[in-house]
PDB file of C-alpha atoms and ligand atoms in Angstrom:
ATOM      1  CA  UNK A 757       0.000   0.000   0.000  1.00 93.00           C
ATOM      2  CA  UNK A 758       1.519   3.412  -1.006  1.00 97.00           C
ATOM      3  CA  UNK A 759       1.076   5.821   1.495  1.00 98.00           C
ATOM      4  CA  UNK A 760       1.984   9.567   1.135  1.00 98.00           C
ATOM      5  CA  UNK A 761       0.827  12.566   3.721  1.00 99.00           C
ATOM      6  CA  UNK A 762      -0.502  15.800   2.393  1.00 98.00           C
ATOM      7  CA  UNK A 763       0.572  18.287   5.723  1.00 98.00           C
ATOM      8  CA  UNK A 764      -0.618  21.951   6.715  1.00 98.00           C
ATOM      9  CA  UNK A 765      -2.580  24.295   8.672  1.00 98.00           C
ATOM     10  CA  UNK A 766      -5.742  23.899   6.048  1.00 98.00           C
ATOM     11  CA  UNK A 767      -7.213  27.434   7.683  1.00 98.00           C
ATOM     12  CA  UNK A 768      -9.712  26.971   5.684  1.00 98.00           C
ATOM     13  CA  UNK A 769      -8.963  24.299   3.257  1.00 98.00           C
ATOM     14  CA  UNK A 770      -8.356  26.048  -0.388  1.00 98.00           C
ATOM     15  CA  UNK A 771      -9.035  24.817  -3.977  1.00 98.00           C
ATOM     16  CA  UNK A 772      -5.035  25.382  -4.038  1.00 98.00           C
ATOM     17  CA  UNK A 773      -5.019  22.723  -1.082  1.00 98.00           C
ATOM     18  CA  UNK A 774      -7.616  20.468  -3.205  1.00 98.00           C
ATOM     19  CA  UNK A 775      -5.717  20.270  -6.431  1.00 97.00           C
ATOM     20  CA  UNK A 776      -2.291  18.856  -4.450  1.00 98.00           C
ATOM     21  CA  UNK A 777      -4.507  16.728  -2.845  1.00 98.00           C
ATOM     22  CA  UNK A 778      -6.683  15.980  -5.665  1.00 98.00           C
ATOM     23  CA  UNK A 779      -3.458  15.144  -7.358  1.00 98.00           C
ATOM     24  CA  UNK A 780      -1.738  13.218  -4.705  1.00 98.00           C
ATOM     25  CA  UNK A 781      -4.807  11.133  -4.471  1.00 98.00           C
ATOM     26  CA  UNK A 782      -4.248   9.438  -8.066  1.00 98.00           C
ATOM     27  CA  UNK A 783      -0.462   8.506  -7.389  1.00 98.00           C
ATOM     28  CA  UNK A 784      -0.772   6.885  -4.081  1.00 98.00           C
ATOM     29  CA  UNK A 785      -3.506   4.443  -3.061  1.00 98.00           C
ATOM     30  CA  UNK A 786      -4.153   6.122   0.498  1.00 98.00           C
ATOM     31  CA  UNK A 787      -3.203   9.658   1.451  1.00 98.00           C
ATOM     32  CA  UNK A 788      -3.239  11.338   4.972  1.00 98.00           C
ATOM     33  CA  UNK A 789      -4.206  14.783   5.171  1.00 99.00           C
ATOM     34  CA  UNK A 790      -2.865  15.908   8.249  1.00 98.00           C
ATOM     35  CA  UNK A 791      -4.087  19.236  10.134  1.00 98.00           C
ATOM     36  CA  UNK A 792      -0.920  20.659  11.954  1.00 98.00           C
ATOM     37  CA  UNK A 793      -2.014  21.757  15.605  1.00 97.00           C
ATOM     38  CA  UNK A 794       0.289  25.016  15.564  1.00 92.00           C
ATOM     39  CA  UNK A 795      -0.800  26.107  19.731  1.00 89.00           C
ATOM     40  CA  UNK A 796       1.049  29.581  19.203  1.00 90.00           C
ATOM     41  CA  UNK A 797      -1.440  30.387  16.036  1.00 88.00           C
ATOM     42  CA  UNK A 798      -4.938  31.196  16.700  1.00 89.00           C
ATOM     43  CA  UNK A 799      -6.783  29.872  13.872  1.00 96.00           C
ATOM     44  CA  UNK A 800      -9.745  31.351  12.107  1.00 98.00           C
ATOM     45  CA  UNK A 801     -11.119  27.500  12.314  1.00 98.00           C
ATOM     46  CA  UNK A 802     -10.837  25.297  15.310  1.00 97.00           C
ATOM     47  CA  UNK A 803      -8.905  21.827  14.126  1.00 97.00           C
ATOM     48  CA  UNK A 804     -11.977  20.110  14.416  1.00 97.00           C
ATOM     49  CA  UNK A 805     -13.860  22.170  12.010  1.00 98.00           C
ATOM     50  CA  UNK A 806     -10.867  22.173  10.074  1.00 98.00           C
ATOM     51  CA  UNK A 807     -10.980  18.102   9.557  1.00 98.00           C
ATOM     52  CA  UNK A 808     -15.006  18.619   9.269  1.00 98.00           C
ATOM     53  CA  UNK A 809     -14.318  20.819   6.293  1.00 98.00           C
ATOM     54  CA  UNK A 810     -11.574  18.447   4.244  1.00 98.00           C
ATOM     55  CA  UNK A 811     -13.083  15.715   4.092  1.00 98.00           C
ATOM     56  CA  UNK A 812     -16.596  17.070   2.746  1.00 98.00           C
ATOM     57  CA  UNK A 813     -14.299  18.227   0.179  1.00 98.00           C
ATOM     58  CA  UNK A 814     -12.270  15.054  -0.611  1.00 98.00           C
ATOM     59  CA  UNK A 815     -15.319  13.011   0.332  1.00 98.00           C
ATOM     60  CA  UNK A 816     -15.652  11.993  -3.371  1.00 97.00           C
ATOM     61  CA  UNK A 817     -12.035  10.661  -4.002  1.00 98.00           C
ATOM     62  CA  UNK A 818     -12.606   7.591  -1.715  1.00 96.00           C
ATOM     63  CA  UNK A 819      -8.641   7.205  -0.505  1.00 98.00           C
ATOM     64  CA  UNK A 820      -7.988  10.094   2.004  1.00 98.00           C
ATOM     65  CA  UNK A 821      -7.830  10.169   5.645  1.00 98.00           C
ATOM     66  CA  UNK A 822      -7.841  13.452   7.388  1.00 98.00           C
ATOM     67  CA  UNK A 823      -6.158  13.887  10.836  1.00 98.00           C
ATOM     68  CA  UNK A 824      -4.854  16.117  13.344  1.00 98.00           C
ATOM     69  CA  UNK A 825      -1.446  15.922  14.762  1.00 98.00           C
ATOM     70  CA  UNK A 826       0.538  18.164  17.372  1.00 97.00           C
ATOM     71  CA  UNK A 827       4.330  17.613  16.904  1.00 97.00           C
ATOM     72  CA  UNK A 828       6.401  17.106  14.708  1.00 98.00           C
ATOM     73  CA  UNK A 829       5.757  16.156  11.034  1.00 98.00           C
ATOM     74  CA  UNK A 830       8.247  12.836  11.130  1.00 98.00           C
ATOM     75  CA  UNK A 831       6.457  11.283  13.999  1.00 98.00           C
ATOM     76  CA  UNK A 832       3.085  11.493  12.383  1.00 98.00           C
ATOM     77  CA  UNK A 833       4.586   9.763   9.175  1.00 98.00           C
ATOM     78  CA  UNK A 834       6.968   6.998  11.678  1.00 98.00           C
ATOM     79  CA  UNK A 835       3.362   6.465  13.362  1.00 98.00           C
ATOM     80  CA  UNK A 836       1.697   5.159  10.317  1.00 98.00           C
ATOM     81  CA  UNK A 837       4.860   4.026   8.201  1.00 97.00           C
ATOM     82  CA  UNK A 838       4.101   6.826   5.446  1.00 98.00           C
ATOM     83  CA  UNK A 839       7.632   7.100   3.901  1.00 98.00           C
ATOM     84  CA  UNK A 840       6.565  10.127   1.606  1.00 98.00           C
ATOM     85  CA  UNK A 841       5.263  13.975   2.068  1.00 98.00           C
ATOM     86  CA  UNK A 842       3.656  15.732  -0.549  1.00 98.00           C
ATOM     87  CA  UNK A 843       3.653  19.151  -0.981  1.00 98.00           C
ATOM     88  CA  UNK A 844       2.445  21.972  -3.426  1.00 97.00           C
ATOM     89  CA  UNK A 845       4.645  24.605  -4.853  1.00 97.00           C
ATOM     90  CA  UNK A 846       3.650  27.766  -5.545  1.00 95.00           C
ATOM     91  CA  UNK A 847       6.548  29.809  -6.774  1.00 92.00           C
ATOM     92  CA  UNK A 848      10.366  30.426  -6.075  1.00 92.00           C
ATOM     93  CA  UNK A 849       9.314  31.992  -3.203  1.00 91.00           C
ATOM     94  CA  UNK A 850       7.822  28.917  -1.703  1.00 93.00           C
ATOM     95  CA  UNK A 851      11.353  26.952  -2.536  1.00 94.00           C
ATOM     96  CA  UNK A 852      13.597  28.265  -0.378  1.00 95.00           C
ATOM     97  CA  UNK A 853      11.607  27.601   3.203  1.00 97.00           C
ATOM     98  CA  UNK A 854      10.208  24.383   1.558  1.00 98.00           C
ATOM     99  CA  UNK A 855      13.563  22.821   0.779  1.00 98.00           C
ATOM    100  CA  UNK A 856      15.214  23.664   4.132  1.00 98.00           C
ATOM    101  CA  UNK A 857      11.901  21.546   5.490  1.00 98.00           C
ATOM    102  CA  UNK A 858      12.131  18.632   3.290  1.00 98.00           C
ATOM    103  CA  UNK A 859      16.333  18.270   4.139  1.00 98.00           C
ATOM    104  CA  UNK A 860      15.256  18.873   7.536  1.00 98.00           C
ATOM    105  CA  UNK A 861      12.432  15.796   7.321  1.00 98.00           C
ATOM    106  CA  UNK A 862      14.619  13.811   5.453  1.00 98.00           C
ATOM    107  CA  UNK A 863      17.629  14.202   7.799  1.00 98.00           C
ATOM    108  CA  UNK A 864      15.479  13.410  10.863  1.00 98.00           C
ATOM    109  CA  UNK A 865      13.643  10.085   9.772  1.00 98.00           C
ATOM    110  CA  UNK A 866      14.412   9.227   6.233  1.00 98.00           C
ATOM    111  CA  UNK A 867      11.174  10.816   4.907  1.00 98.00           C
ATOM    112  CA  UNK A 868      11.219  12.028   1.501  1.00 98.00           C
ATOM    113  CA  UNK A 869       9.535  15.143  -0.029  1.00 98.00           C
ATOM    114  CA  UNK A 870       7.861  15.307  -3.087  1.00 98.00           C
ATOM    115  CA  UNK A 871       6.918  18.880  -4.757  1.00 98.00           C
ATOM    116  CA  UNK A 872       4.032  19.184  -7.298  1.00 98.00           C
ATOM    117  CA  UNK A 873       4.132  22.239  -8.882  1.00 97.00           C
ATOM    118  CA  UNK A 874       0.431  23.981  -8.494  1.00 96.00           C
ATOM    119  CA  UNK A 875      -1.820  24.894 -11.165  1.00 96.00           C
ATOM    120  CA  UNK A 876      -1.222  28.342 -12.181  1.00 95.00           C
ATOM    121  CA  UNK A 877      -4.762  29.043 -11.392  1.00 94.00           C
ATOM    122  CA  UNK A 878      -3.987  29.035  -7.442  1.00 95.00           C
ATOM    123  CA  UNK A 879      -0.454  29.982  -7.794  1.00 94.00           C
ATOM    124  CA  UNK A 880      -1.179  33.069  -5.649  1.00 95.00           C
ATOM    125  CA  UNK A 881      -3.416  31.741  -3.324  1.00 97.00           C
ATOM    126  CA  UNK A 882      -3.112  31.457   0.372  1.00 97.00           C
ATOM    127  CA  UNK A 883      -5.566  30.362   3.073  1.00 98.00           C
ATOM    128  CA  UNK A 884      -4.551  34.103   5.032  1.00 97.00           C
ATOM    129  CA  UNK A 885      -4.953  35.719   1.906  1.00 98.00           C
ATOM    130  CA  UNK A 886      -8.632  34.470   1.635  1.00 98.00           C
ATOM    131  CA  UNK A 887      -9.397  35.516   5.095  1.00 98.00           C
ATOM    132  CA  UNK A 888      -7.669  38.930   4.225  1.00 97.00           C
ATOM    133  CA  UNK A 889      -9.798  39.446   1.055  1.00 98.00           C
ATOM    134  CA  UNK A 890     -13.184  37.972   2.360  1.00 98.00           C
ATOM    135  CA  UNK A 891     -12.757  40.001   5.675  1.00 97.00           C
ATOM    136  CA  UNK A 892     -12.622  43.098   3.358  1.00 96.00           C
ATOM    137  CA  UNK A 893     -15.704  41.756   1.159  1.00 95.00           C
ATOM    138  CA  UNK A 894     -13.762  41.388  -1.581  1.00 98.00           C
ATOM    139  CA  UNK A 895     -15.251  37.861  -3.578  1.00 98.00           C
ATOM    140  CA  UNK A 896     -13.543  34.631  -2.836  1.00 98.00           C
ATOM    141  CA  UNK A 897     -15.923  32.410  -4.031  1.00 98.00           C
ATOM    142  CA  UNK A 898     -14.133  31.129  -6.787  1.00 97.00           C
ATOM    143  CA  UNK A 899     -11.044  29.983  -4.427  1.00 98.00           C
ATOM    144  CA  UNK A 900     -12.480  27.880  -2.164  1.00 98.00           C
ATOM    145  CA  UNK A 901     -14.781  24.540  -2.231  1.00 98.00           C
ATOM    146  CA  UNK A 902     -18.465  26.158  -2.047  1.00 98.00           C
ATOM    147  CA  UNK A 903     -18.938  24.637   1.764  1.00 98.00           C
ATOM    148  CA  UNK A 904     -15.824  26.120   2.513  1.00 98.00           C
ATOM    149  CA  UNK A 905     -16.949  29.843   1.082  1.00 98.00           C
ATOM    150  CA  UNK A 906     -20.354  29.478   3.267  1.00 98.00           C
ATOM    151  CA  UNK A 907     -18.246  28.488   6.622  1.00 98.00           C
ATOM    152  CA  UNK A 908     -16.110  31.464   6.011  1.00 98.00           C
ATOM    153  CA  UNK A 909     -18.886  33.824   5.069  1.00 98.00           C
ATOM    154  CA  UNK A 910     -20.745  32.877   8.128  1.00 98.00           C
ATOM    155  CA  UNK A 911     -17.622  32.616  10.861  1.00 98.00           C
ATOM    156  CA  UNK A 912     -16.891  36.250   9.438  1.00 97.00           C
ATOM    157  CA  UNK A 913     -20.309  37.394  10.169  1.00 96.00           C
ATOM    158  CA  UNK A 914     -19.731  36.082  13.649  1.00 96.00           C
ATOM    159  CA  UNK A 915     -17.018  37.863  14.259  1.00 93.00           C
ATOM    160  CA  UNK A 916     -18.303  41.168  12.904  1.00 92.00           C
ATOM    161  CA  UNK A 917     -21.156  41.214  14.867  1.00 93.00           C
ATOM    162  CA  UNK A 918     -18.680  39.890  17.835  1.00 90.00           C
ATOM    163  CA  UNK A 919     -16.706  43.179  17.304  1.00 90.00           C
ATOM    164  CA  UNK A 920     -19.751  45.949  17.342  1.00 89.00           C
ATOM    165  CA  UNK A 921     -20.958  43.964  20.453  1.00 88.00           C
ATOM    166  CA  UNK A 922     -17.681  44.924  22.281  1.00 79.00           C
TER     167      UNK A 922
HETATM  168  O1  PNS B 491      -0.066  25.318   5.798  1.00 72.04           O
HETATM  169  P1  PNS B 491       1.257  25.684   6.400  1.00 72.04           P
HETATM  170  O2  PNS B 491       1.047  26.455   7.702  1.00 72.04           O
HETATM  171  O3  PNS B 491       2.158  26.388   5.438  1.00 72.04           O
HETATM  172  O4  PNS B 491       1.981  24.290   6.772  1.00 72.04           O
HETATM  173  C1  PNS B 491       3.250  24.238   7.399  1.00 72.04           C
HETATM  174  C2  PNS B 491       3.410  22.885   8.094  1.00 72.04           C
HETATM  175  C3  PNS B 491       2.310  22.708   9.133  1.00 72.04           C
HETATM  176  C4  PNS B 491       3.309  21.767   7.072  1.00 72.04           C
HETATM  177  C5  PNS B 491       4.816  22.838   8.772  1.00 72.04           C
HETATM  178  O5  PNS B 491       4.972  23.940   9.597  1.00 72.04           O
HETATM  179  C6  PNS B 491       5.011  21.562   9.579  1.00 72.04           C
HETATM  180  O6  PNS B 491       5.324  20.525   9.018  1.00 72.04           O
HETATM  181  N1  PNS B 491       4.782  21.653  10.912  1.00 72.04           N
HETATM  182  C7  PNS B 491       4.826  20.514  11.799  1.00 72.04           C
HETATM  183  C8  PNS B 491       5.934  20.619  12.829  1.00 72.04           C
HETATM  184  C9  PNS B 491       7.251  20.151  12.242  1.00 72.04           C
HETATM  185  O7  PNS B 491       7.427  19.003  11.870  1.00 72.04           O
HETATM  186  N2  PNS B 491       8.203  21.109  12.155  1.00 72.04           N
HETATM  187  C10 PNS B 491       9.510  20.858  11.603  1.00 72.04           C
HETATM  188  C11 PNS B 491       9.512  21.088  10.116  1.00 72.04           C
HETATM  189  S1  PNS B 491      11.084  20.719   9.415  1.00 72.04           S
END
């Protein structure tokens, strides 16, 4: 069984996120998404409705399992004997940080790291940079899986109203 681990904050989940996955999915027969517990970020999303939220949207490709996990990224993959880590790449910009992690993983447990360039379509996209533009009103709609756009919309409302209260 080929296992490979698709790892990040997912905060929300993007269609930049889906595509890598979406992509991932078709090499390997079973692929862990795993939601990074990151204690010194406070997340838009709580972990839970993080997972909640991936797998509605990879519901339909029948071979992921989405999990949380607080430490590091090598014990999640020695746990469940995934000996690969898939990851999208954006642009140069991306390269730099993303290499020093991979020789990092690799020099730690053995893991390899795999880069799959992303679809220029979502080569700019971010899961802060959502939040940024939605918080502004500025249309996201097109970015993110349409569950996904109606979580945000709403949690943003929440908070809104949260702020005049106070
Ligand atoms: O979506 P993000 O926030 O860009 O993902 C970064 C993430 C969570 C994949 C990375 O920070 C990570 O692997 N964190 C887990 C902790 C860890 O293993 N750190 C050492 C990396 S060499």
């Amino acid at each position: 069984m080929r296992r490979a681990v698709c790892p990040g904050s997912f905060d929300p989940i993007t269609n930049g996120h889906l595509d890598i996955i979406g992509r991932a999915s078709r090499l390997y027969d079973v692929v862990h998404v795993a939601v990074m517990i990151n204690q010194s970020k406070k997340g838009l999303f709580s972990v839970e409705e993080r997972i909640e939220l991936i797998r509605e949207a990879t519901a339909d490709y029948g071979n992921i399992v989405v999990e949380s996990h607080h430490g590091l990224l090598v014990d999640f993959c020695k746990e469940r004997d995934i000996p690969a880590i898939v990851k999208g790449l954006r642009a140069v910009s991306d390269f730099d940080y993303e290499l020093q992690m991979a020789q990092m993983n690799n020099g730690l447990s053995g893991v390899e790291t795999l880069f799959i360039p992303t679809n220029p379509t979502y080569s700019f996209l971010s899961s802060s940079l959502v939040k940024e533009v939605a918080a502004w009103g500025g249309d996201v709609a097109h970015l993110l899986p349409e569950h996904v756009h109606a979580e945000l919309t709403k949690r943003l409302a929440e908070k809104r109203a949260q702020a005049q209260e106070n």
